[in-house]
Structure formats: C-alpha cells, structure tokens
Amino acid sequence: MLLNDTVLTNLLKQAYSAEKAAAFAYQGHAGSVKNVEEKKAIKQIEIDEWNHRSEVLKLMNQYQVPVSKWYEIKNYFIGKAISASCYVIGWFMPFYFAGNLESGNVCEYIRMKRLFNALNIAAHDEVLFEMSLKEKEHEVYFYQQIKSSKWLPFFEKVFAWGNKSKNDIDLEEGFSVENTNTYCEHYGEK
Ligand SMILES: [Fe+2]
Ligand SMILES: [Fe+2]
C-alpha cells in the first residue's frame, strides 16, 4: 500500500533523518559531560533515538517511502556539528538546547498518528504514541537537569523554552494513546 499524503511521507523522511542527527548530537553530549549519571542517562537517550529511527524506517518500508539522501546528508552534518560543539559550549547549553528541541519534537509523532488516522490507518497508533511519550520523557529529563541553573531565566526569555513547554502534554496529568487526539491540536498548522 502506498501513502497518498505527501505531508505524511515527508514527515516520515524528515523524522528518520532527524533521529540520526539527534543520536549523533547525544554522542557528543554524553562524551562531553563528566558526571557519570548524566553520561549514562544521555547514552540511553541516544539509544532511544536510534530505536526511533529504526521504527520510522519500518513504517517507511511498509509503505515504500524512500529515504531522502538530502535529509540524510544534511542531518549527518547537523548531528556531527552539534556533537562537536558540546565539547566547547560548556555544561548548560547542550542540556538547554536538547530539552528545547525535544520539546518541539513531542508533537511530531502525534501529528503523524493523526495523518495516518486520516487515511483510516490506526495500526501504528501505539508505536507513534510510544515515541511521542519517549520524547516527552527526554524533555522532562533535560529540564530537570537545568531547572535551577542561574542561566535558565535568560535562556527562557531568548529561546522560549524552559518553564513553558512547546507542547501541551503533562505527564503528571496523564498521557495515553486514547487521548492523543486532544493533544498538540494546532501543531504544524502554520
Ligand atoms: Fe526520537
Ligand atoms: Fe528524543
């Protein structure tokens, strides 16, 4: 079966390659921190991103969506550049920008779920929800690390993430696959 939705196929291609950039970035991030607990946690997040990439690839293969060579090359350089920068920009910024990016990514998989559902495909609801939940957990982890940093108020003002999330999911209030359609409502509709 082919997907008759170019927005969805493009989202899949972008997500597949962006997960690689994220995994590369976390290699540098894990390598640059000294604290053993932080290193372990970031290493696990890198593994999560590789897992996401393989889940997205399964979907692409199922619907014969080709991998974009351009996205692959672009994200290779983005990931490697961020990875290298982690060694020179200090402790705070890699945590802050990782959390900021994760926050923006949470709704991506919810958006994909909705686009699949619009094509009457519900078979991937669970896996897309799980990936979205994982990105939310990543966001929460990064925020917890930096929430009492003296730098945070300044970065919150300039880069608009911190005490305000870029998504409307609150894990403490609950987030389940059944109610994913009430989340991220206007996300991606610009
Ligand atoms: Fe991911
Ligand atoms: Fe993530």
mmCIF file of C-alpha atoms in Angstrom, residues 33-127:
data_model
loop_
_atom_site.group_PDB
_atom_site.id
_atom_site.type_symbol
_atom_site.label_atom_id
_atom_site.label_comp_id
_atom_site.label_asym_id
_atom_site.label_seq_id
_atom_site.Cartn_x
_atom_site.Cartn_y
_atom_site.Cartn_z
ATOM 1 C CA VAL A 33 29.816 15.623 30.420
ATOM 2 C CA LYS A 34 31.918 14.477 33.345
ATOM 3 C CA ASN A 35 29.201 13.292 35.695
ATOM 4 C CA VAL A 36 28.753 9.513 35.367
ATOM 5 C CA GLU A 37 24.974 9.565 35.969
ATOM 6 C CA GLU A 38 24.495 12.230 33.296
ATOM 7 C CA LYS A 39 26.678 10.294 30.878
ATOM 8 C CA LYS A 40 24.611 7.155 31.411
ATOM 9 C CA ALA A 41 21.286 8.956 31.015
ATOM 10 C CA ILE A 42 22.332 10.729 27.810
ATOM 11 C CA LYS A 43 23.749 7.492 26.394
ATOM 12 C CA GLN A 44 20.336 5.885 26.999
ATOM 13 C CA ILE A 45 18.634 8.794 25.219
ATOM 14 C CA GLU A 46 20.963 8.238 22.256
ATOM 15 C CA ILE A 47 19.852 4.569 22.168
ATOM 16 C CA ASP A 48 16.199 5.708 22.285
ATOM 17 C CA GLU A 49 16.784 7.903 19.221
ATOM 18 C CA TRP A 50 18.369 5.023 17.260
ATOM 19 C CA ASN A 51 15.339 2.921 18.194
ATOM 20 C CA HIS A 52 13.024 5.656 16.927
ATOM 21 C CA ARG A 53 14.958 5.761 13.693
ATOM 22 C CA SER A 54 14.506 2.034 13.151
ATOM 23 C CA GLU A 55 10.782 2.220 13.995
ATOM 24 C CA VAL A 56 10.327 5.037 11.467
ATOM 25 C CA LEU A 57 12.243 3.019 8.877
ATOM 26 C CA LYS A 58 9.882 0.067 9.391
ATOM 27 C CA LEU A 59 6.953 2.360 8.587
ATOM 28 C CA MET A 60 8.754 3.756 5.546
ATOM 29 C CA ASN A 61 9.495 0.262 4.256
ATOM 30 C CA GLN A 62 5.924 -0.854 4.792
ATOM 31 C CA TYR A 63 4.610 1.998 2.606
ATOM 32 C CA GLN A 64 7.566 2.123 0.212
ATOM 33 C CA VAL A 65 8.613 5.603 1.273
ATOM 34 C CA PRO A 66 12.221 6.095 0.136
ATOM 35 C CA VAL A 67 14.908 7.504 2.433
ATOM 36 C CA SER A 68 15.810 11.049 1.395
ATOM 37 C CA LYS A 69 19.510 11.254 0.530
ATOM 38 C CA TRP A 70 19.407 15.024 1.013
ATOM 39 C CA TYR A 71 17.922 14.783 4.538
ATOM 40 C CA GLU A 72 20.429 12.080 5.378
ATOM 41 C CA ILE A 73 23.411 14.198 4.323
ATOM 42 C CA LYS A 74 22.052 17.384 5.894
ATOM 43 C CA ASN A 75 21.313 15.691 9.209
ATOM 44 C CA TYR A 76 24.648 13.921 9.220
ATOM 45 C CA PHE A 77 26.406 17.300 9.252
ATOM 46 C CA ILE A 78 23.940 18.872 11.687
ATOM 47 C CA GLY A 79 24.368 15.982 14.126
ATOM 48 C CA LYS A 80 28.145 15.917 13.873
ATOM 49 C CA ALA A 81 28.376 19.723 14.259
ATOM 50 C CA ILE A 82 26.194 19.713 17.387
ATOM 51 C CA SER A 83 28.142 16.750 18.712
ATOM 52 C CA ALA A 84 31.460 18.606 18.349
ATOM 53 C CA SER A 85 30.033 21.843 19.773
ATOM 54 C CA CYS A 86 29.114 20.086 23.034
ATOM 55 C CA TYR A 87 32.816 19.989 23.928
ATOM 56 C CA VAL A 88 33.212 23.765 23.706
ATOM 57 C CA ILE A 89 29.966 25.453 24.782
ATOM 58 C CA GLY A 90 30.021 24.449 28.425
ATOM 59 C CA TRP A 91 27.668 22.358 30.531
ATOM 60 C CA PHE A 92 24.418 24.314 30.428
ATOM 61 C CA MET A 93 23.773 24.906 26.735
ATOM 62 C CA PRO A 94 23.776 21.283 25.483
ATOM 63 C CA PHE A 95 21.177 20.416 28.147
ATOM 64 C CA TYR A 96 19.117 23.503 27.412
ATOM 65 C CA PHE A 97 19.015 23.101 23.631
ATOM 66 C CA ALA A 98 18.450 19.350 23.848
ATOM 67 C CA GLY A 99 15.399 19.988 26.041
ATOM 68 C CA ASN A 100 14.240 22.766 23.752
ATOM 69 C CA LEU A 101 14.469 20.508 20.668
ATOM 70 C CA GLU A 102 12.847 17.535 22.391
ATOM 71 C CA SER A 103 10.002 19.791 23.464
ATOM 72 C CA GLY A 104 9.342 20.705 19.842
ATOM 73 C CA ASN A 105 9.564 17.072 18.702
ATOM 74 C CA VAL A 106 6.960 15.651 21.070
ATOM 75 C CA CYS A 107 4.066 16.592 18.788
ATOM 76 C CA GLU A 108 5.724 15.303 15.597
ATOM 77 C CA TYR A 109 4.701 11.700 16.227
ATOM 78 C CA ILE A 110 1.232 12.708 17.389
ATOM 79 C CA ARG A 111 0.872 14.642 14.176
ATOM 80 C CA MET A 112 1.928 11.552 12.178
ATOM 81 C CA LYS A 113 -0.619 9.482 14.064
ATOM 82 C CA ARG A 114 -3.358 11.910 13.093
ATOM 83 C CA LEU A 115 -2.271 11.876 9.448
ATOM 84 C CA PHE A 116 -2.307 8.058 9.416
ATOM 85 C CA ASN A 117 -5.710 8.084 11.103
ATOM 86 C CA ALA A 118 -6.988 10.480 8.416
ATOM 87 C CA LEU A 119 -6.096 7.736 5.898
ATOM 88 C CA ASN A 120 -8.043 5.231 8.031
ATOM 89 C CA ILE A 121 -4.848 3.612 9.300
ATOM 90 C CA ALA A 122 -4.822 3.011 13.054
ATOM 91 C CA ALA A 123 -2.289 0.184 13.103
ATOM 92 C CA HIS A 124 0.582 2.477 14.129
ATOM 93 C CA ASP A 125 -1.166 4.385 16.918
ATOM 94 C CA GLU A 126 0.646 2.585 19.694
ATOM 95 C CA VAL A 127 4.175 2.897 18.304
#
